[in-house]
PDB file of C-alpha atoms and ligand atoms in Angstrom:
ATOM      1  CA  MET A   1      85.649 -56.111 179.504  1.00 51.00           C
ATOM      2  CA  THR A   2      86.056 -52.719 177.851  1.00 51.00           C
ATOM      3  CA  VAL A   3      88.670 -53.977 175.423  1.00 49.00           C
ATOM      4  CA  PHE A   4      86.502 -56.865 174.457  1.00 50.00           C
ATOM      5  CA  LYS A   5      83.536 -54.585 173.804  1.00 50.00           C
ATOM      6  CA  ARG A   6      85.566 -52.286 171.597  1.00 47.00           C
ATOM      7  CA  LYS A   7      86.856 -55.233 169.631  1.00 48.00           C
ATOM      8  CA  LEU A   8      83.350 -56.430 169.089  1.00 47.00           C
ATOM      9  CA  GLU A   9      82.260 -53.013 167.848  1.00 48.00           C
ATOM     10  CA  VAL A  10      85.145 -52.793 165.393  1.00 46.00           C
ATOM     11  CA  ALA A  11      84.378 -56.251 164.124  1.00 46.00           C
ATOM     12  CA  SER A  12      80.756 -55.432 163.598  1.00 48.00           C
ATOM     13  CA  VAL A  13      81.495 -52.125 161.806  1.00 48.00           C
ATOM     14  CA  GLY A  14      83.988 -53.913 159.559  1.00 52.00           C
ATOM     15  CA  HIS A  15      81.270 -56.378 158.646  1.00 59.00           C
ATOM     16  CA  THR A  16      78.622 -53.841 157.626  1.00 63.00           C
ATOM     17  CA  LYS A  17      80.941 -51.473 155.825  1.00 76.00           C
ATOM     18  CA  PRO A  18      81.094 -53.178 152.361  1.00 78.00           C
ATOM     19  CA  PHE A  19      77.350 -53.557 152.319  1.00 81.00           C
ATOM     20  CA  VAL A  20      76.727 -49.906 153.206  1.00 85.00           C
ATOM     21  CA  TRP A  21      79.207 -48.818 150.558  1.00 85.00           C
ATOM     22  CA  LEU A  22      77.617 -51.008 147.959  1.00 89.00           C
ATOM     23  CA  ALA A  23      74.169 -49.661 148.806  1.00 90.00           C
ATOM     24  CA  ALA A  24      75.477 -46.089 148.632  1.00 90.00           C
ATOM     25  CA  ILE A  25      77.090 -46.705 145.233  1.00 91.00           C
ATOM     26  CA  ILE A  26      73.965 -48.343 143.849  1.00 91.00           C
ATOM     27  CA  CYS A  27      71.830 -45.480 145.158  1.00 90.00           C
ATOM     28  CA  THR A  28      74.168 -42.923 143.601  1.00 93.00           C
ATOM     29  CA  ILE A  29      74.227 -44.704 140.231  1.00 93.00           C
ATOM     30  CA  PHE A  30      70.452 -44.996 140.355  1.00 92.00           C
ATOM     31  CA  ALA A  31      70.056 -41.298 141.227  1.00 93.00           C
ATOM     32  CA  ILE A  32      72.397 -40.291 138.372  1.00 93.00           C
ATOM     33  CA  ALA A  33      70.525 -42.568 135.945  1.00 92.00           C
ATOM     34  CA  VAL A  34      67.195 -41.088 136.988  1.00 90.00           C
ATOM     35  CA  THR A  35      68.547 -37.553 136.625  1.00 89.00           C
ATOM     36  CA  ILE A  36      70.044 -38.234 133.170  1.00 89.00           C
ATOM     37  CA  THR A  37      66.838 -39.919 132.022  1.00 86.00           C
ATOM     38  CA  GLY A  38      64.880 -36.964 133.353  1.00 83.00           C
ATOM     39  CA  ILE A  39      67.098 -34.480 131.503  1.00 82.00           C
ATOM     40  CA  VAL A  40      66.890 -36.486 128.249  1.00 74.00           C
ATOM     41  CA  VAL A  41      63.122 -36.776 128.526  1.00 71.00           C
ATOM     42  CA  PHE A  42      62.839 -33.064 129.335  1.00 74.00           C
ATOM     43  CA  ILE A  43      65.022 -32.021 126.385  1.00 72.00           C
ATOM     44  CA  GLY A  44      63.146 -34.480 124.183  1.00 65.00           C
ATOM     45  CA  TYR A  45      59.863 -33.059 125.343  1.00 64.00           C
ATOM     46  CA  ILE A  46      60.931 -29.462 124.615  1.00 67.00           C
ATOM     47  CA  LEU A  47      62.317 -30.532 121.247  1.00 64.00           C
ATOM     48  CA  ILE A  48      59.452 -32.728 120.180  1.00 56.00           C
ATOM     49  CA  HIS A  49      56.223 -31.899 121.872  1.00 56.00           C
ATOM     50  CA  PRO A  50      55.299 -28.860 119.772  1.00 53.00           C
ATOM     51  CA  ARG A  51      55.168 -31.104 116.712  1.00 70.00           C
ATOM     52  CA  ALA A  52      53.436 -34.304 117.641  1.00 77.00           C
ATOM     53  CA  PRO A  53      52.918 -36.755 114.766  1.00 85.00           C
ATOM     54  CA  ILE A  54      49.595 -36.313 113.032  1.00 89.00           C
ATOM     55  CA  ILE A  55      47.328 -38.548 111.007  1.00 93.00           C
ATOM     56  CA  SER A  56      44.786 -36.924 108.736  1.00 94.00           C
ATOM     57  CA  VAL A  57      42.539 -37.647 105.793  1.00 96.00           C
ATOM     58  CA  THR A  58      44.029 -35.662 102.926  1.00 95.00           C
ATOM     59  CA  ASN A  59      41.902 -36.912 100.059  1.00 96.00           C
ATOM     60  CA  ALA A  60      38.998 -39.199  99.319  1.00 97.00           C
ATOM     61  CA  HIS A  61      36.564 -40.155  96.604  1.00 97.00           C
ATOM     62  CA  LEU A  62      33.193 -41.841  96.559  1.00 96.00           C
ATOM     63  CA  ASP A  63      33.680 -44.335  93.734  1.00 96.00           C
ATOM     64  CA  LEU A  64      30.316 -46.018  94.020  1.00 95.00           C
ATOM     65  CA  LEU A  65      27.049 -45.519  95.867  1.00 94.00           C
ATOM     66  CA  ARG A  66      24.119 -47.702  94.980  1.00 92.00           C
ATOM     67  CA  ASN A  67      21.060 -48.598  96.959  1.00 89.00           C
ATOM     68  CA  ASP A  68      18.335 -50.861  95.650  1.00 86.00           C
ATOM     69  CA  HIS A  69      14.656 -51.220  96.512  1.00 82.00           C
ATOM     70  CA  ALA A  70      15.368 -54.058  98.925  1.00 85.00           C
ATOM     71  CA  GLY A  71      17.353 -51.611 101.042  1.00 86.00           C
ATOM     72  CA  LEU A  72      20.771 -53.015 100.257  1.00 91.00           C
ATOM     73  CA  LEU A  73      23.677 -50.590 100.035  1.00 92.00           C
ATOM     74  CA  GLN A  74      26.658 -51.098  97.807  1.00 93.00           C
ATOM     75  CA  THR A  75      29.506 -48.655  98.033  1.00 94.00           C
ATOM     76  CA  GLN A  76      33.163 -48.091  97.326  1.00 95.00           C
ATOM     77  CA  LEU A  77      35.323 -45.333  98.738  1.00 96.00           C
ATOM     78  CA  SER A  78      38.936 -44.370  98.192  1.00 96.00           C
ATOM     79  CA  ILE A  79      40.498 -42.759 101.216  1.00 96.00           C
ATOM     80  CA  VAL A  80      44.008 -41.358 101.587  1.00 96.00           C
ATOM     81  CA  VAL A  81      45.230 -41.129 105.172  1.00 95.00           C
ATOM     82  CA  THR A  82      48.470 -39.199 105.570  1.00 95.00           C
ATOM     83  CA  ALA A  83      50.821 -39.788 108.476  1.00 94.00           C
ATOM     84  CA  TYR A  84      52.749 -36.583 109.054  1.00 92.00           C
ATOM     85  CA  ASN A  85      55.981 -36.193 110.990  1.00 91.00           C
ATOM     86  CA  GLY A  86      56.644 -32.480 111.177  1.00 86.00           C
ATOM     87  CA  ASN A  87      59.723 -32.773 113.340  1.00 85.00           C
ATOM     88  CA  ALA A  88      63.063 -32.005 111.730  1.00 85.00           C
ATOM     89  CA  LYS A  89      65.117 -33.994 114.263  1.00 83.00           C
ATOM     90  CA  ALA A  90      63.196 -37.152 115.043  1.00 86.00           C
ATOM     91  CA  HIS A  91      61.878 -40.166 113.192  1.00 90.00           C
ATOM     92  CA  ALA A  92      58.338 -41.152 114.036  1.00 91.00           C
ATOM     93  CA  THR A  93      56.935 -44.641 114.240  1.00 92.00           C
ATOM     94  CA  PHE A  94      53.225 -45.240 113.730  1.00 94.00           C
ATOM     95  CA  SER A  95      51.716 -48.451 115.041  1.00 94.00           C
ATOM     96  CA  LYS A  96      48.413 -50.051 116.032  1.00 94.00           C
ATOM     97  CA  ILE A  97      46.594 -48.222 113.252  1.00 94.00           C
ATOM     98  CA  THR A  98      42.894 -48.930 112.911  1.00 96.00           C
ATOM     99  CA  PHE A  99      40.084 -46.960 111.326  1.00 96.00           C
ATOM    100  CA  SER A 100      36.412 -47.691 111.055  1.00 95.00           C
ATOM    101  CA  LEU A 101      34.095 -46.440 108.355  1.00 95.00           C
ATOM    102  CA  SER A 102      30.364 -46.314 108.955  1.00 94.00           C
ATOM    103  CA  PHE A 103      27.192 -44.800 107.607  1.00 92.00           C
ATOM    104  CA  GLN A 104      24.510 -43.672 110.071  1.00 90.00           C
ATOM    105  CA  GLY A 105      25.797 -46.108 112.685  1.00 89.00           C
ATOM    106  CA  GLN A 106      26.004 -48.962 110.182  1.00 89.00           C
ATOM    107  CA  GLY A 107      29.536 -50.334 110.058  1.00 91.00           C
ATOM    108  CA  ILE A 108      30.976 -50.576 106.536  1.00 92.00           C
ATOM    109  CA  ALA A 109      34.606 -51.538 107.016  1.00 92.00           C
ATOM    110  CA  MET A 110      37.573 -51.705 109.345  1.00 93.00           C
ATOM    111  CA  LEU A 111      40.838 -50.387 107.955  1.00 94.00           C
ATOM    112  CA  VAL A 112      44.183 -51.329 109.416  1.00 94.00           C
ATOM    113  CA  ALA A 113      47.866 -50.855 108.622  1.00 93.00           C
ATOM    114  CA  ASP A 114      51.133 -52.401 109.697  1.00 93.00           C
ATOM    115  CA  SER A 115      53.565 -50.334 111.719  1.00 93.00           C
ATOM    116  CA  PHE A 116      55.745 -48.009 109.694  1.00 93.00           C
ATOM    117  CA  ASP A 117      58.371 -45.309 110.109  1.00 92.00           C
ATOM    118  CA  VAL A 118      58.103 -41.767 108.848  1.00 93.00           C
ATOM    119  CA  PRO A 119      61.486 -40.042 108.460  1.00 92.00           C
ATOM    120  CA  LYS A 120      62.197 -36.544 109.753  1.00 90.00           C
ATOM    121  CA  ASN A 121      59.986 -33.803 108.314  1.00 90.00           C
ATOM    122  CA  SER A 122      58.183 -36.171 106.029  1.00 94.00           C
ATOM    123  CA  THR A 123      54.883 -37.879 105.312  1.00 95.00           C
ATOM    124  CA  ASN A 124      53.617 -41.311 104.388  1.00 95.00           C
ATOM    125  CA  ASP A 125      50.322 -41.924 102.605  1.00 95.00           C
ATOM    126  CA  LEU A 126      48.066 -44.876 103.347  1.00 95.00           C
ATOM    127  CA  ARG A 127      45.784 -45.433 100.383  1.00 95.00           C
ATOM    128  CA  TYR A 128      42.663 -47.433 101.054  1.00 95.00           C
ATOM    129  CA  VAL A 129      40.040 -48.650  98.651  1.00 96.00           C
ATOM    130  CA  VAL A 130      37.081 -49.763 100.704  1.00 94.00           C
ATOM    131  CA  GLN A 131      34.561 -51.901  98.936  1.00 92.00           C
ATOM    132  CA  SER A 132      31.395 -53.174 100.475  1.00 89.00           C
ATOM    133  CA  SER A 133      28.577 -55.091  98.943  1.00 80.00           C
ATOM    134  CA  SER A 134      25.032 -55.554 100.139  1.00 86.00           C
ATOM    135  CA  ILE A 135      24.873 -53.828 103.472  1.00 89.00           C
ATOM    136  CA  PRO A 136      21.297 -54.164 104.720  1.00 90.00           C
ATOM    137  CA  LEU A 137      19.871 -50.795 105.733  1.00 90.00           C
ATOM    138  CA  THR A 138      17.070 -49.969 108.116  1.00 90.00           C
ATOM    139  CA  PRO A 139      14.129 -47.897 106.776  1.00 90.00           C
ATOM    140  CA  ASP A 140      15.606 -44.936 108.639  1.00 91.00           C
ATOM    141  CA  GLN A 141      18.972 -45.332 106.923  1.00 90.00           C
ATOM    142  CA  ILE A 142      17.240 -45.711 103.525  1.00 91.00           C
ATOM    143  CA  ASP A 143      15.496 -42.375 104.148  1.00 91.00           C
ATOM    144  CA  LYS A 144      18.892 -40.824 104.914  1.00 91.00           C
ATOM    145  CA  ILE A 145      20.325 -42.112 101.605  1.00 92.00           C
ATOM    146  CA  ASP A 146      17.331 -40.814  99.630  1.00 92.00           C
ATOM    147  CA  GLU A 147      17.785 -37.449 101.311  1.00 93.00           C
ATOM    148  CA  SER A 148      21.509 -37.530 100.454  1.00 94.00           C
ATOM    149  CA  TRP A 149      20.785 -38.081  96.776  1.00 94.00           C
ATOM    150  CA  LYS A 150      18.353 -35.159  96.787  1.00 95.00           C
ATOM    151  CA  ARG A 151      20.782 -32.800  98.528  1.00 96.00           C
ATOM    152  CA  ASN A 152      23.744 -34.218  96.557  1.00 96.00           C
ATOM    153  CA  GLU A 153      25.650 -34.616  99.814  1.00 96.00           C
ATOM    154  CA  ILE A 154      26.389 -37.712 101.829  1.00 96.00           C
ATOM    155  CA  GLY A 155      28.490 -38.185 104.938  1.00 95.00           C
ATOM    156  CA  PHE A 156      30.347 -41.139 106.413  1.00 95.00           C
ATOM    157  CA  ASP A 157      31.821 -41.424 109.873  1.00 96.00           C
ATOM    158  CA  PHE A 158      35.502 -42.148 109.834  1.00 96.00           C
ATOM    159  CA  LYS A 159      37.087 -42.831 113.198  1.00 96.00           C
ATOM    160  CA  GLY A 160      40.399 -44.263 114.135  1.00 94.00           C
ATOM    161  CA  ALA A 161      43.456 -44.277 116.269  1.00 93.00           C
ATOM    162  CA  ALA A 162      47.162 -44.917 116.063  1.00 93.00           C
ATOM    163  CA  ARG A 163      50.074 -45.055 118.454  1.00 92.00           C
ATOM    164  CA  THR A 164      53.090 -42.943 117.671  1.00 91.00           C
ATOM    165  CA  ARG A 165      56.526 -42.606 119.157  1.00 88.00           C
ATOM    166  CA  TRP A 166      59.669 -40.627 118.467  1.00 85.00           C
ATOM    167  CA  ARG A 167      63.141 -41.908 117.830  1.00 84.00           C
ATOM    168  CA  ILE A 168      66.238 -39.717 118.068  1.00 81.00           C
ATOM    169  CA  GLY A 169      69.310 -41.921 117.674  1.00 78.00           C
ATOM    170  CA  PRO A 170      69.015 -44.600 120.337  1.00 80.00           C
ATOM    171  CA  PHE A 171      66.391 -42.714 122.331  1.00 79.00           C
ATOM    172  CA  ARG A 172      62.737 -43.548 122.020  1.00 79.00           C
ATOM    173  CA  SER A 173      59.896 -41.552 123.446  1.00 77.00           C
ATOM    174  CA  VAL A 174      56.930 -42.986 125.225  1.00 78.00           C
ATOM    175  CA  LYS A 175      54.024 -43.859 122.941  1.00 82.00           C
ATOM    176  CA  TYR A 176      51.450 -41.205 122.244  1.00 83.00           C
ATOM    177  CA  SER A 177      48.032 -42.153 121.047  1.00 88.00           C
ATOM    178  CA  CYS A 178      46.389 -40.072 118.374  1.00 89.00           C
ATOM    179  CA  HIS A 179      42.715 -40.189 117.546  1.00 92.00           C
ATOM    180  CA  LEU A 180      40.837 -39.320 114.429  1.00 93.00           C
ATOM    181  CA  ASN A 181      37.132 -38.582 114.472  1.00 94.00           C
ATOM    182  CA  CYS A 182      35.825 -37.237 111.187  1.00 95.00           C
ATOM    183  CA  TYR A 183      32.751 -36.882 109.081  1.00 96.00           C
ATOM    184  CA  LEU A 184      33.718 -37.351 105.433  1.00 96.00           C
ATOM    185  CA  LYS A 185      31.323 -35.643 103.038  1.00 97.00           C
ATOM    186  CA  PHE A 186      30.901 -36.373  99.339  1.00 97.00           C
ATOM    187  CA  ARG A 187      28.800 -35.341  96.357  1.00 97.00           C
ATOM    188  CA  PRO A 188      26.988 -38.574  95.433  1.00 95.00           C
ATOM    189  CA  LEU A 189      26.319 -37.382  91.865  1.00 95.00           C
ATOM    190  CA  ASN A 190      29.966 -37.149  90.851  1.00 94.00           C
ATOM    191  CA  GLY A 191      31.672 -38.753  93.858  1.00 96.00           C
ATOM    192  CA  SER A 192      33.854 -35.773  94.675  1.00 97.00           C
ATOM    193  CA  TYR A 193      35.096 -35.295  98.228  1.00 97.00           C
ATOM    194  CA  ILE A 194      34.094 -32.133 100.052  1.00 96.00           C
ATOM    195  CA  HIS A 195      37.343 -31.200 101.751  1.00 94.00           C
ATOM    196  CA  SER A 196      37.162 -30.430 105.426  1.00 91.00           C
ATOM    197  CA  LYS A 197      39.639 -30.570 108.256  1.00 91.00           C
ATOM    198  CA  CYS A 198      40.180 -34.124 109.426  1.00 92.00           C
ATOM    199  CA  SER A 199      43.283 -34.396 111.597  1.00 91.00           C
ATOM    200  CA  SER A 200      44.205 -36.189 114.775  1.00 89.00           C
ATOM    201  CA  LYS A 201      44.907 -34.626 118.109  1.00 74.00           C
ATOM    202  CA  SER A 202      47.713 -36.184 120.075  1.00 58.00           C
ATOM    203  CA  LYS A 203      47.318 -36.939 123.746  1.00 51.00           C
TER     204      LYS A 203
HETATM  205  C1  NAG B 301      60.538 -29.745 105.706  1.00 58.97           C
HETATM  206  O1  NAG B 301      60.000 -30.057 104.420  1.00 58.97           O
HETATM  207  C2  NAG B 301      59.506 -28.955 103.684  1.00 58.97           C
HETATM  208  C3  NAG B 301      58.896 -29.440 102.388  1.00 58.97           C
HETATM  209  O2  NAG B 301      58.646 -30.788 102.388  1.00 58.97           O
HETATM  210  C4  NAG B 301      60.646 -27.984 103.437  1.00 58.97           C
HETATM  211  O3  NAG B 301      60.151 -26.853 102.750  1.00 58.97           O
HETATM  212  C5  NAG B 301      61.249 -27.567 104.767  1.00 58.97           C
HETATM  213  O4  NAG B 301      62.368 -26.725 104.520  1.00 58.97           O
HETATM  214  C6  NAG B 301      61.691 -28.773 105.569  1.00 58.97           C
HETATM  215  N1  NAG B 301      62.156 -28.335 106.858  1.00 58.97           N
HETATM  216  C7  NAG B 301      63.267 -28.810 107.415  1.00 58.97           C
HETATM  217  C8  NAG B 301      63.603 -28.250 108.742  1.00 58.97           C
HETATM  218  O5  NAG B 301      63.956 -29.674 106.892  1.00 58.97           O
HETATM  219  C1  NAG B 302      31.183 -32.378  91.521  1.00 58.97           C
HETATM  220  O1  NAG B 302      29.998 -31.675  91.756  1.00 58.97           O
HETATM  221  C2  NAG B 302      30.121 -30.548  92.602  1.00 58.97           C
HETATM  222  C3  NAG B 302      28.740 -29.955  92.880  1.00 58.97           C
HETATM  223  O2  NAG B 302      27.812 -30.351  91.959  1.00 58.97           O
HETATM  224  C4  NAG B 302      31.060 -29.540  91.937  1.00 58.97           C
HETATM  225  O3  NAG B 302      31.218 -28.418  92.776  1.00 58.97           O
HETATM  226  C5  NAG B 302      32.403 -30.202  91.710  1.00 58.97           C
HETATM  227  O4  NAG B 302      33.267 -29.318  91.044  1.00 58.97           O
HETATM  228  C6  NAG B 302      32.234 -31.462  90.897  1.00 58.97           C
HETATM  229  N1  NAG B 302      33.513 -32.135  90.815  1.00 58.97           N
HETATM  230  C7  NAG B 302      33.969 -32.663  89.685  1.00 58.97           C
HETATM  231  C8  NAG B 302      35.308 -33.308  89.779  1.00 58.97           C
HETATM  232  O5  NAG B 302      33.359 -32.634  88.655  1.00 58.97           O
END
């Protein structure tokens, strides 16, 4: 009886052994992978985080502003959006870029761009010429335009977002989203842009 029992035990241990070993090896490999990933992400974070990619409006011009007695607005704006990668060690990729331009809540245009790379410590300019014809304005918005002509100052809301990520060799960071929320001011009489800070904050 005793001998038989022992035999049975040995047999059963022999059966489980490869499985336990396999599980242990997989767990160890997994733990090492997680640790290495953690270290890479941590080093990447230390290296990169202080200089997140930035999008900002660096120049603009009001090429045309015309409103008629019927309350229709015709306008053209040139806007330069600069994508800035201030990091000396990593490439940055910008994707899902969309901006919206509006006047007093009245949408004028949507601006988009294809994904692009910005090399280390470098910038890339997106030059937009936004043309819109015959935007119907409400009496309230017409008053605002008249006021703008008198003060020789007009403002447009310029909002947008982009996704950015880092690339160092084969490593890619998670995607950050950066948001832009600006009020672009111009002199309607000569179209010049009144420079003000318009840069994204990364989250
Ligand atoms: C980054 O670029 C600027 C000018 O574009 C240059 O003065 C600076 O030395 C560069 N920094 C590095 C770390 O390459
Ligand atoms: C446009 O007009 C503003 C104010 O009248 C003036 O300060 C600015 O220098 C002018 N810009 C150009 C390019 O003439």
